[in-house]
Amino acid sequence: PPPLQVVSYAPFTLLPSAVPRALFEQAYAVQQDFNLLVDAISRDQEFLERTLASTIKVDDFTAQLFRIHQQVLEEGLAQSVFLGINRSDYMFDCGVAGPPALKQIEINTIAASFGGLASRTTTVHGHVLRVLGMSEEAARLLPNNPARGLALGIAKAWELYGSPSAVVMFLVEEVQRNIFDQRCVENELWNRNIRVIRRRFRDVFEQGSLDGDRRLHVDGQEVAVVYYREGYVPKNYDQQNWEARLLLERSRAVKCPDIATQLAGTKKVQQELSRPGMLEKLLPGRSEAVARIRATFAGLYSLDVGEEGDKIAAAAIANPDRFVLKPQREGGGNNLYGEELRQVLERIKDSPERTSYILMDKIQPQPAINYLLRARSPLKASKCISELGIFGVYVRHGKELVLNEVAGHLLRTKAVEHADGGVAAGVAVLDTPYLV
Ligand code: ADP
Ligand code: MG
């Protein structure tokens, strides 16, 4: 039988959510700095090795990524063009006295999604507002088209690869649950006469090969750019898929992201960045960028074996509601909160296993009422909190950054009952910021 195909609408809020204008602008203003930072980390082999040393002893997935990273460096990189697409996520923290503060949740350096659907959400909310007789408010919604910005980055990398007949390959999931988001970016490329193919790791394993120049061919087509929308969690990989990943990383194709940039997005790296002096080292001579970045950091704490880790573990066990416990995982639904955090930390506090996690201060946004529309779910008013994401795109050619842009934004909103989880995890829904 043919595989079951179900089309349902992406979940969204009925109404746009209020977002403080100053924080929204702050998030835009710091994005090019974050692009520079991610790029700098990805090139700093020594920083990555030192930072991830304790993590890769206990976390097999990060260790496997790191092994590939080392392997490709040993062989020597075949490509000097680097394409980064990231999304920096924030919440508005009301936990401290004074006005709400912009605090970074994390930065996603691989498969950062919803740039496509976010390009359509404003139209939906504009329509809803007009139906409600609020056309003035509708006119105030900001235009937003991340798909275009992401495609411009991919197109730039494709152009620098320098082979007009080569294609862009979207590396997609085994079961494709977010294809329409990807199609928005894909169509922008077709409109620029750039051919796009969609393949899974399995297809690459079966049909992919490198020629003498390490040019990547899949099904007889030369691939200029590999855009990963898969490959960020352990369940994406079996032995064959790891082999396919290695093949891609060794190839001359531009990788978005390359494996070093994926590692730059780990929670452990995020935590190390918050140490005094670390940003200054990574971005020498850029004190203003450093200050803008640091202003968005929440408290982040290492659980490495030693006195520092012992202290913070004890503090979190005594006061679990002040913290979030995060493993080196992506995609939502992996973090631990409250009583569960306490129990897990109690169990692992004297074992090296604790170093596979980091601790973070829990952000406390102000909830607001909204309606979450999700296929086959009843509609009801919910107390909600929102998370703002800003898309960044950059291209480096050798030592030169030839493109460094902010591509647009994404607002996701969820009911307060859910401590964790994104849109793909079935918890958050798409939203549009209404600046206040
Ligand atoms: P993932 O890589 O799984 O997306 P995140 O760090 O983004 O991991 O965490 C997932 C979700 O958990 C976030 O979308 C947010 O809703 C919640 N969360 C994460 N960190 C915090 C925090 N420090 N305070 C409050 N909520 C958080
Ligand atoms: Mg996240």
Short mmCIF file of C-alpha atoms and ligand atoms in Angstrom, two decimals:
data_model
loop_
_atom_site.label_atom_id
_atom_site.label_comp_id
_atom_site.label_asym_id
_atom_site.label_seq_id
_atom_site.Cartn_x
_atom_site.Cartn_y
_atom_site.Cartn_z
CA PRO A 1 0.00 0.00 0.00
CA PRO A 2 1.15 3.60 -0.54
CA PRO A 3 2.41 5.34 2.60
CA LEU A 4 -0.28 7.13 4.57
CA GLN A 5 -0.31 10.84 3.74
CA VAL A 6 -2.18 13.26 5.94
CA VAL A 7 -2.28 16.98 5.36
CA SER A 8 -3.32 19.18 8.24
CA TYR A 9 -2.78 22.84 8.90
CA ALA A 10 0.14 23.99 11.02
CA PRO A 11 -1.06 24.98 14.49
CA PHE A 12 -1.40 28.70 15.18
CA THR A 13 -2.78 31.19 17.68
CA LEU A 14 -6.08 32.83 16.89
CA LEU A 15 -4.66 36.26 17.73
CA PRO A 16 -1.23 37.84 17.49
CA SER A 17 0.56 38.16 20.83
CA ALA A 18 1.88 41.36 22.36
CA VAL A 19 5.67 41.68 22.24
CA PRO A 20 7.56 44.60 23.78
CA ARG A 21 8.96 46.63 20.89
CA ALA A 22 12.23 47.40 22.65
CA LEU A 23 12.99 43.70 23.21
CA PHE A 24 12.02 42.80 19.66
CA GLU A 25 14.43 45.43 18.34
CA GLN A 26 17.12 44.28 20.73
CA ALA A 27 16.79 40.73 19.39
CA TYR A 28 17.19 41.96 15.80
CA ALA A 29 20.13 44.17 16.75
CA VAL A 30 22.16 41.32 18.26
CA GLN A 31 21.60 38.74 15.52
CA GLN A 32 24.55 39.65 13.30
CA ASP A 33 26.73 39.45 16.41
CA PHE A 34 25.45 35.93 17.02
CA ASN A 35 26.22 35.04 13.41
CA LEU A 36 29.81 36.18 13.93
CA LEU A 37 30.01 34.28 17.20
CA VAL A 38 28.74 30.97 15.81
CA ASP A 39 31.12 31.30 12.90
CA ALA A 40 34.04 32.05 15.23
CA ILE A 41 33.27 29.04 17.45
CA SER A 42 33.01 26.72 14.47
CA ARG A 43 36.52 27.69 13.39
CA ASP A 44 38.02 27.35 16.86
CA GLN A 45 39.00 23.69 17.01
CA GLU A 46 40.74 24.16 20.34
CA PHE A 47 37.70 25.82 21.96
CA LEU A 48 35.37 23.07 20.77
CA GLU A 49 37.68 20.33 21.95
CA ARG A 50 38.21 21.86 25.39
CA THR A 51 34.54 22.73 25.85
CA LEU A 52 33.13 19.38 24.81
CA ALA A 53 35.82 17.20 26.43
CA SER A 54 33.76 16.32 29.51
CA THR A 55 30.52 16.00 27.55
CA ILE A 56 31.79 13.53 24.96
CA LYS A 57 32.98 11.18 27.68
CA VAL A 58 29.38 10.52 28.69
CA ASP A 59 27.22 11.57 25.72
CA ASP A 60 27.57 9.12 22.81
CA PHE A 61 25.74 11.27 20.28
CA THR A 62 27.87 14.37 20.79
CA ALA A 63 30.92 12.09 20.84
CA GLN A 64 30.03 10.64 17.45
CA LEU A 65 29.55 14.11 15.95
CA PHE A 66 32.87 15.12 17.44
CA ARG A 67 34.63 12.10 15.94
CA ILE A 68 33.40 13.06 12.48
CA HIS A 69 34.53 16.62 13.13
CA GLN A 70 38.05 15.41 13.96
CA GLN A 71 38.11 12.99 11.07
CA VAL A 72 37.29 15.64 8.46
CA LEU A 73 39.87 18.01 9.91
CA GLU A 74 42.53 15.30 9.76
CA GLU A 75 41.77 14.61 6.14
CA GLY A 76 41.66 18.34 5.37
CA LEU A 77 38.52 20.27 4.40
CA ALA A 78 37.61 20.08 0.72
CA GLN A 79 35.54 23.28 0.80
CA SER A 80 36.31 26.82 1.97
CA VAL A 81 32.76 28.16 1.65
CA PHE A 82 30.66 27.95 4.82
CA LEU A 83 26.95 28.63 5.08
CA GLY A 84 25.29 29.20 8.44
CA ILE A 85 21.56 29.41 9.04
CA ASN A 86 20.70 29.77 12.69
CA ARG A 87 17.82 30.84 14.86
CA SER A 88 18.37 32.48 18.22
CA ASP A 89 15.41 31.94 20.57
CA TYR A 90 14.38 34.22 23.42
CA MET A 91 11.80 34.69 26.12
CA PHE A 92 10.87 37.90 27.89
CA ASP A 93 11.88 37.51 31.51
CA CYS A 94 9.75 39.12 34.19
CA GLY A 95 11.39 37.22 37.02
CA VAL A 96 13.53 40.15 38.09
CA ALA A 97 12.49 43.63 39.18
CA GLY A 98 12.13 46.27 36.47
CA PRO A 99 10.88 45.97 32.88
CA PRO A 100 10.91 42.57 31.12
CA ALA A 101 14.32 41.49 29.82
CA LEU A 102 15.27 39.66 26.63
CA LYS A 103 16.86 36.33 27.61
CA GLN A 104 18.21 33.79 25.17
CA ILE A 105 16.83 30.26 25.49
CA GLU A 106 19.23 28.72 23.00
CA ILE A 107 20.65 29.13 19.51
CA ASN A 108 19.82 26.52 16.88
CA THR A 109 22.61 25.98 14.36
CA ILE A 110 21.14 23.02 12.49
CA ALA A 111 17.71 22.49 10.91
CA ALA A 112 16.30 25.68 12.46
CA SER A 113 12.77 25.44 11.15
CA PHE A 114 9.60 27.48 10.54
CA GLY A 115 11.31 30.21 8.52
CA GLY A 116 8.98 29.13 5.74
CA LEU A 117 5.68 29.00 7.59
CA ALA A 118 6.57 32.16 9.54
CA SER A 119 6.58 33.91 6.17
CA ARG A 120 2.85 33.12 5.91
CA THR A 121 1.69 33.66 9.48
CA THR A 122 1.44 37.44 9.30
CA THR A 123 -1.09 37.17 6.48
CA VAL A 124 -3.24 34.82 8.57
CA HIS A 125 -3.25 37.09 11.60
CA GLY A 126 -3.83 40.19 9.46
CA HIS A 127 -6.91 38.45 8.08
CA VAL A 128 -8.20 37.48 11.53
CA LEU A 129 -7.79 41.04 12.79
CA ARG A 130 -9.67 42.45 9.80
CA VAL A 131 -12.51 39.97 10.34
CA LEU A 132 -12.65 41.26 13.91
CA GLY A 133 -12.94 44.83 12.59
CA MET A 134 -9.39 45.71 13.63
CA SER A 135 -7.95 46.77 10.30
CA GLU A 136 -5.72 49.44 11.85
CA GLU A 137 -4.10 46.84 14.07
CA ALA A 138 -3.79 44.51 11.08
CA ALA A 139 -1.89 47.21 9.18
CA ARG A 140 0.59 47.46 12.05
CA LEU A 141 1.76 43.83 11.78
CA LEU A 142 5.33 43.74 10.50
CA PRO A 143 6.16 42.13 7.17
CA ASN A 144 8.28 39.03 7.67
CA ASN A 145 9.83 36.73 5.09
CA PRO A 146 12.58 34.55 6.56
CA ALA A 147 12.23 32.02 3.71
CA ARG A 148 13.56 34.58 1.29
CA GLY A 149 16.53 35.47 3.51
CA LEU A 150 17.42 31.83 4.06
CA ALA A 151 17.19 31.16 0.33
CA LEU A 152 19.45 34.14 -0.42
CA GLY A 153 22.10 32.61 1.83
CA ILE A 154 21.78 29.22 0.16
CA ALA A 155 21.87 30.88 -3.26
CA LYS A 156 25.06 32.75 -2.36
CA ALA A 157 26.75 29.52 -1.26
CA TRP A 158 25.56 27.78 -4.43
CA GLU A 159 26.98 30.59 -6.55
CA LEU A 160 30.36 30.46 -4.78
CA TYR A 161 30.51 26.72 -5.33
CA GLY A 162 30.74 27.72 -8.95
CA SER A 163 29.08 24.96 -10.92
CA PRO A 164 25.86 26.14 -12.63
CA SER A 165 24.54 22.64 -13.23
CA ALA A 166 24.99 21.54 -9.60
CA VAL A 167 21.93 21.26 -7.35
CA VAL A 168 21.00 22.15 -3.78
CA MET A 169 20.09 19.07 -1.75
CA PHE A 170 17.68 19.34 1.17
CA LEU A 171 18.54 16.49 3.53
CA VAL A 172 15.10 15.59 4.84
CA GLU A 173 13.48 13.36 7.44
CA GLU A 174 12.46 9.76 6.90
CA VAL A 175 8.85 10.74 7.68
CA GLN A 176 8.34 14.27 6.41
CA ARG A 177 6.21 16.17 8.86
CA ASN A 178 7.24 19.69 8.00
CA ILE A 179 7.56 19.61 4.22
CA PHE A 180 5.56 22.78 3.55
CA ASP A 181 7.88 24.84 5.71
CA GLN A 182 10.78 23.54 3.63
CA ARG A 183 8.97 24.08 0.34
CA CYS A 184 8.77 27.83 1.01
CA VAL A 185 12.57 27.98 1.03
CA GLU A 186 12.83 25.54 -1.85
CA ASN A 187 10.51 27.57 -4.08
CA GLU A 188 12.56 30.71 -3.49
CA LEU A 189 15.52 28.81 -4.94
CA TRP A 190 13.63 27.49 -7.98
CA ASN A 191 12.54 31.09 -8.62
CA ARG A 192 16.23 31.94 -8.88
CA ASN A 193 16.77 29.06 -11.31
CA ILE A 194 18.56 26.93 -8.76
CA ARG A 195 17.59 23.27 -8.89
CA VAL A 196 16.64 21.58 -5.62
CA ILE A 197 16.46 17.89 -4.77
CA ARG A 198 15.16 16.35 -1.56
CA ARG A 199 16.91 13.26 -0.21
CA ARG A 200 17.16 11.27 3.01
CA PHE A 201 20.36 9.98 4.64
CA ARG A 202 19.33 6.57 3.37
CA ASP A 203 19.29 7.84 -0.25
CA VAL A 204 22.74 9.33 0.22
CA PHE A 205 24.00 6.03 1.60
CA GLU A 206 22.59 4.16 -1.39
CA GLN A 207 23.13 6.65 -4.22
CA GLY A 208 25.80 9.08 -3.04
CA SER A 209 29.47 9.07 -3.98
CA LEU A 210 32.53 11.31 -4.07
CA ASP A 211 34.71 11.69 -7.13
CA GLY A 212 38.47 12.32 -7.16
CA ASP A 213 37.96 15.99 -6.21
CA ARG A 214 35.55 14.91 -3.48
CA ARG A 215 32.67 16.39 -5.44
CA LEU A 216 29.42 14.93 -4.16
CA HIS A 217 27.15 13.15 -6.62
CA VAL A 218 23.71 11.83 -5.71
CA ASP A 219 21.72 9.97 -8.36
CA GLY A 220 24.15 11.28 -10.94
CA GLN A 221 23.65 14.94 -9.97
CA GLU A 222 26.44 17.06 -8.57
CA VAL A 223 25.47 18.65 -5.25
CA ALA A 224 26.69 22.19 -4.52
CA VAL A 225 24.96 22.73 -1.16
CA VAL A 226 23.64 20.28 1.43
CA TYR A 227 20.95 21.89 3.60
CA TYR A 228 20.27 19.68 6.64
CA ARG A 229 16.70 19.53 7.93
CA GLU A 230 17.54 16.30 9.71
CA GLY A 231 20.46 14.85 11.62
CA TYR A 232 20.26 16.72 14.92
CA VAL A 233 19.03 13.94 17.22
CA PRO A 234 20.29 10.38 17.85
CA LYS A 235 17.16 8.78 16.45
CA ASN A 236 17.97 10.25 13.01
CA TYR A 237 20.96 7.91 12.78
CA ASP A 238 21.64 4.25 12.29
CA GLN A 239 25.02 2.93 11.16
CA GLN A 240 24.27 3.66 7.50
CA ASN A 241 23.12 7.18 8.23
CA TRP A 242 26.31 7.91 10.15
CA GLU A 243 28.25 6.71 7.12
CA ALA A 244 26.17 8.98 4.89
CA ARG A 245 26.80 11.91 7.22
CA LEU A 246 30.53 11.30 7.08
CA LEU A 247 30.40 11.16 3.30
CA LEU A 248 28.60 14.52 3.17
CA GLU A 249 31.01 16.14 5.62
CA ARG A 250 34.05 14.89 3.69
CA SER A 251 32.63 16.18 0.42
CA ARG A 252 33.31 19.39 -1.42
CA ALA A 253 29.66 20.42 -1.16
CA VAL A 254 28.92 23.40 1.06
CA LYS A 255 27.27 22.07 4.21
CA CYS A 256 24.59 24.03 6.03
CA PRO A 257 25.75 23.60 8.69
CA ASP A 258 29.12 21.87 8.63
CA ILE A 259 29.67 19.56 11.57
CA ALA A 260 31.73 22.10 13.53
CA THR A 261 28.86 24.57 13.35
CA GLN A 262 26.44 21.92 14.54
CA LEU A 263 28.71 21.36 17.55
CA ALA A 264 28.80 25.13 18.13
CA GLY A 265 25.07 24.92 18.81
CA THR A 266 25.28 22.43 21.68
CA LYS A 267 23.96 23.42 25.09
CA LYS A 268 27.40 22.76 26.57
CA VAL A 269 28.93 25.38 24.27
CA GLN A 270 26.16 27.82 25.21
CA GLN A 271 26.98 27.33 28.87
CA GLU A 272 30.73 27.82 28.37
CA LEU A 273 30.13 31.05 26.47
CA SER A 274 28.67 32.58 29.61
CA ARG A 275 31.96 32.26 31.48
CA PRO A 276 33.69 35.60 32.11
CA GLY A 277 36.14 36.47 29.33
CA MET A 278 35.00 33.76 26.93
CA LEU A 279 33.14 36.01 24.47
CA GLU A 280 36.05 38.45 24.48
CA LYS A 281 38.39 35.64 23.47
CA LEU A 282 36.15 34.47 20.66
CA LEU A 283 35.35 37.95 19.32
CA PRO A 284 38.55 39.94 19.92
CA GLY A 285 38.25 43.69 19.38
CA ARG A 286 34.47 43.61 19.23
CA SER A 287 33.52 44.83 22.66
CA GLU A 288 30.16 46.26 21.56
CA ALA A 289 29.07 42.98 19.99
CA VAL A 290 30.22 41.17 23.12
CA ALA A 291 28.15 43.48 25.33
CA ARG A 292 25.05 43.05 23.16
CA ILE A 293 25.41 39.27 23.23
CA ARG A 294 26.10 39.06 26.95
CA ALA A 295 23.06 41.17 27.81
CA THR A 296 20.86 38.35 26.48
CA PHE A 297 22.43 35.58 28.58
CA ALA A 298 20.51 34.01 31.44
CA GLY A 299 22.44 32.29 34.23
CA LEU A 300 24.09 29.11 32.85
CA TYR A 301 25.98 26.60 34.95
CA SER A 302 28.37 23.73 34.32
CA LEU A 303 27.76 20.39 36.01
CA ASP A 304 31.31 19.19 35.34
CA VAL A 305 32.81 17.07 38.09
CA GLY A 306 34.36 19.34 40.73
CA GLU A 307 33.49 21.92 43.32
CA GLU A 308 31.69 24.35 40.98
CA GLY A 309 29.41 21.56 39.72
CA ASP A 310 28.81 20.18 43.24
CA LYS A 311 27.70 23.59 44.47
CA ILE A 312 25.23 24.32 41.69
CA ALA A 313 23.85 20.77 41.79
CA ALA A 314 23.14 21.19 45.50
CA ALA A 315 21.53 24.59 44.88
CA ALA A 316 19.26 23.14 42.18
CA ILE A 317 18.25 20.18 44.36
CA ALA A 318 17.32 22.62 47.13
CA ASN A 319 15.48 24.95 44.75
CA PRO A 320 14.45 23.03 41.60
CA ASP A 321 11.86 25.56 40.43
CA ARG A 322 14.53 28.18 39.81
CA PHE A 323 16.33 26.05 37.20
CA VAL A 324 16.05 24.02 34.01
CA LEU A 325 18.18 20.89 33.56
CA LYS A 326 19.19 20.42 29.91
CA PRO A 327 20.80 17.45 28.17
CA GLN A 328 22.68 17.84 24.85
CA ARG A 329 19.53 17.34 22.81
CA GLU A 330 17.47 19.32 20.33
CA GLY A 331 13.89 19.31 19.18
CA GLY A 332 12.01 19.99 22.40
CA GLY A 333 10.69 17.80 25.20
CA ASN A 334 14.08 16.81 26.62
CA ASN A 335 14.57 19.26 29.47
CA LEU A 336 13.75 18.58 33.10
CA TYR A 337 11.92 20.88 35.49
CA GLY A 338 10.74 21.04 39.09
CA GLU A 339 10.32 17.79 40.97
CA GLU A 340 11.63 15.70 38.08
CA LEU A 341 14.74 17.85 37.87
CA ARG A 342 15.29 17.33 41.59
CA GLN A 343 14.91 13.56 41.37
CA VAL A 344 17.22 13.15 38.39
CA LEU A 345 19.88 15.42 39.82
CA GLU A 346 19.67 13.63 43.17
CA ARG A 347 20.29 10.33 41.38
CA ILE A 348 23.21 11.47 39.19
CA LYS A 349 24.82 14.12 41.36
CA ASP A 350 27.77 11.92 42.33
CA SER A 351 28.24 10.34 38.91
CA PRO A 352 30.05 11.61 35.81
CA GLU A 353 26.69 11.23 34.02
CA ARG A 354 25.74 14.66 35.31
CA THR A 355 28.25 16.23 32.90
CA SER A 356 26.00 15.34 29.98
CA TYR A 357 23.65 18.08 31.28
CA ILE A 358 23.87 21.79 31.93
CA LEU A 359 21.79 23.89 34.32
CA MET A 360 20.12 27.13 33.37
CA ASP A 361 18.12 29.73 35.27
CA LYS A 362 14.45 29.37 34.54
CA ILE A 363 13.01 32.31 32.63
CA GLN A 364 9.68 33.64 33.84
CA PRO A 365 7.61 35.29 31.12
CA GLN A 366 4.33 37.07 31.81
CA PRO A 367 1.45 34.87 30.57
CA ALA A 368 -1.35 36.23 28.36
CA ILE A 369 -4.64 34.72 27.20
CA ASN A 370 -4.86 33.37 23.65
CA TYR A 371 -6.58 30.58 21.71
CA LEU A 372 -4.46 27.78 20.27
CA LEU A 373 -5.79 26.30 17.02
CA ARG A 374 -4.57 22.80 16.37
CA ALA A 375 -6.06 20.18 14.05
CA ARG A 376 -8.46 17.87 15.91
CA SER A 377 -8.07 19.73 19.21
CA PRO A 378 -10.89 21.55 20.98
CA LEU A 379 -10.62 25.31 21.13
CA LYS A 380 -10.33 26.97 24.50
CA ALA A 381 -8.81 30.06 26.03
CA SER A 382 -5.38 29.28 27.46
CA LYS A 383 -2.85 31.12 29.56
CA CYS A 384 0.09 31.33 27.18
CA ILE A 385 3.73 32.34 26.95
CA SER A 386 5.69 33.15 23.81
CA GLU A 387 9.18 32.53 22.50
CA LEU A 388 10.70 34.83 19.88
CA GLY A 389 13.18 33.43 17.36
CA ILE A 390 15.38 35.49 15.05
CA PHE A 391 16.84 33.94 11.91
CA GLY A 392 20.44 34.70 11.03
CA VAL A 393 22.25 33.81 7.80
CA TYR A 394 25.90 34.14 6.92
CA VAL A 395 28.33 32.92 4.29
CA ARG A 396 32.07 32.76 4.77
CA HIS A 397 34.47 32.29 1.88
CA GLY A 398 37.90 31.40 3.22
CA LYS A 399 38.60 34.05 5.85
CA GLU A 400 36.11 36.55 4.50
CA LEU A 401 32.52 36.89 5.64
CA VAL A 402 30.74 37.71 2.40
CA LEU A 403 27.21 37.75 3.83
CA ASN A 404 25.94 38.42 7.36
CA GLU A 405 22.20 39.08 7.56
CA VAL A 406 19.13 38.95 9.77
CA ALA A 407 16.48 37.09 7.79
CA GLY A 408 13.35 37.62 9.87
CA HIS A 409 11.56 36.30 12.93
CA LEU A 410 9.34 33.57 14.32
CA LEU A 411 7.00 33.79 17.28
CA ARG A 412 5.88 30.55 18.93
CA THR A 413 3.33 30.42 21.72
CA LYS A 414 2.34 27.63 24.10
CA ALA A 415 0.08 27.10 27.07
CA VAL A 416 1.85 27.65 30.39
CA GLU A 417 1.09 24.05 31.53
CA HIS A 418 3.81 22.85 29.16
CA ALA A 419 7.24 23.65 30.51
CA ASP A 420 8.91 22.39 27.34
CA GLY A 421 8.43 21.61 23.69
CA GLY A 422 8.27 23.35 20.34
CA VAL A 423 5.85 23.30 17.42
CA ALA A 424 7.17 20.00 16.05
CA ALA A 425 6.75 18.43 19.51
CA GLY A 426 3.04 19.33 19.34
CA VAL A 427 3.18 21.88 22.14
CA ALA A 428 3.84 25.35 20.72
CA VAL A 429 1.96 26.97 17.83
CA LEU A 430 2.82 29.66 15.28
CA ASP A 431 2.12 33.24 16.25
CA THR A 432 2.78 36.79 15.04
CA PRO A 433 4.25 39.52 17.24
CA TYR A 434 2.12 42.59 17.80
CA LEU A 435 4.59 45.21 18.96
CA VAL A 436 3.61 47.26 21.99
P1 ADP B 1 15.49 22.32 22.39
O1 ADP B 1 16.83 22.24 21.77
O2 ADP B 1 14.92 21.01 22.76
O3 ADP B 1 14.55 23.19 21.61
P2 ADP B 1 15.46 24.48 24.35
O4 ADP B 1 16.63 24.93 25.11
O5 ADP B 1 14.99 25.37 23.26
O6 ADP B 1 15.79 23.01 23.79
O7 ADP B 1 14.27 24.19 25.34
C1 ADP B 1 13.03 23.70 24.89
C2 ADP B 1 11.91 24.54 25.48
O8 ADP B 1 11.97 24.55 26.91
C3 ADP B 1 11.96 26.00 25.07
O9 ADP B 1 11.29 26.20 23.85
C4 ADP B 1 11.27 26.69 26.23
O10 ADP B 1 9.87 26.60 26.08
C5 ADP B 1 11.66 25.82 27.43
N1 ADP B 1 12.85 26.37 28.10
C6 ADP B 1 14.13 26.12 27.78
N2 ADP B 1 14.97 26.80 28.57
C7 ADP B 1 14.21 27.50 29.43
C8 ADP B 1 14.50 28.41 30.48
N3 ADP B 1 15.76 28.70 30.82
N4 ADP B 1 13.46 28.95 31.14
C9 ADP B 1 12.18 28.66 30.81
N5 ADP B 1 11.84 27.81 29.82
C10 ADP B 1 12.85 27.23 29.12
MG MG B 2 14.55 25.17 21.35
#
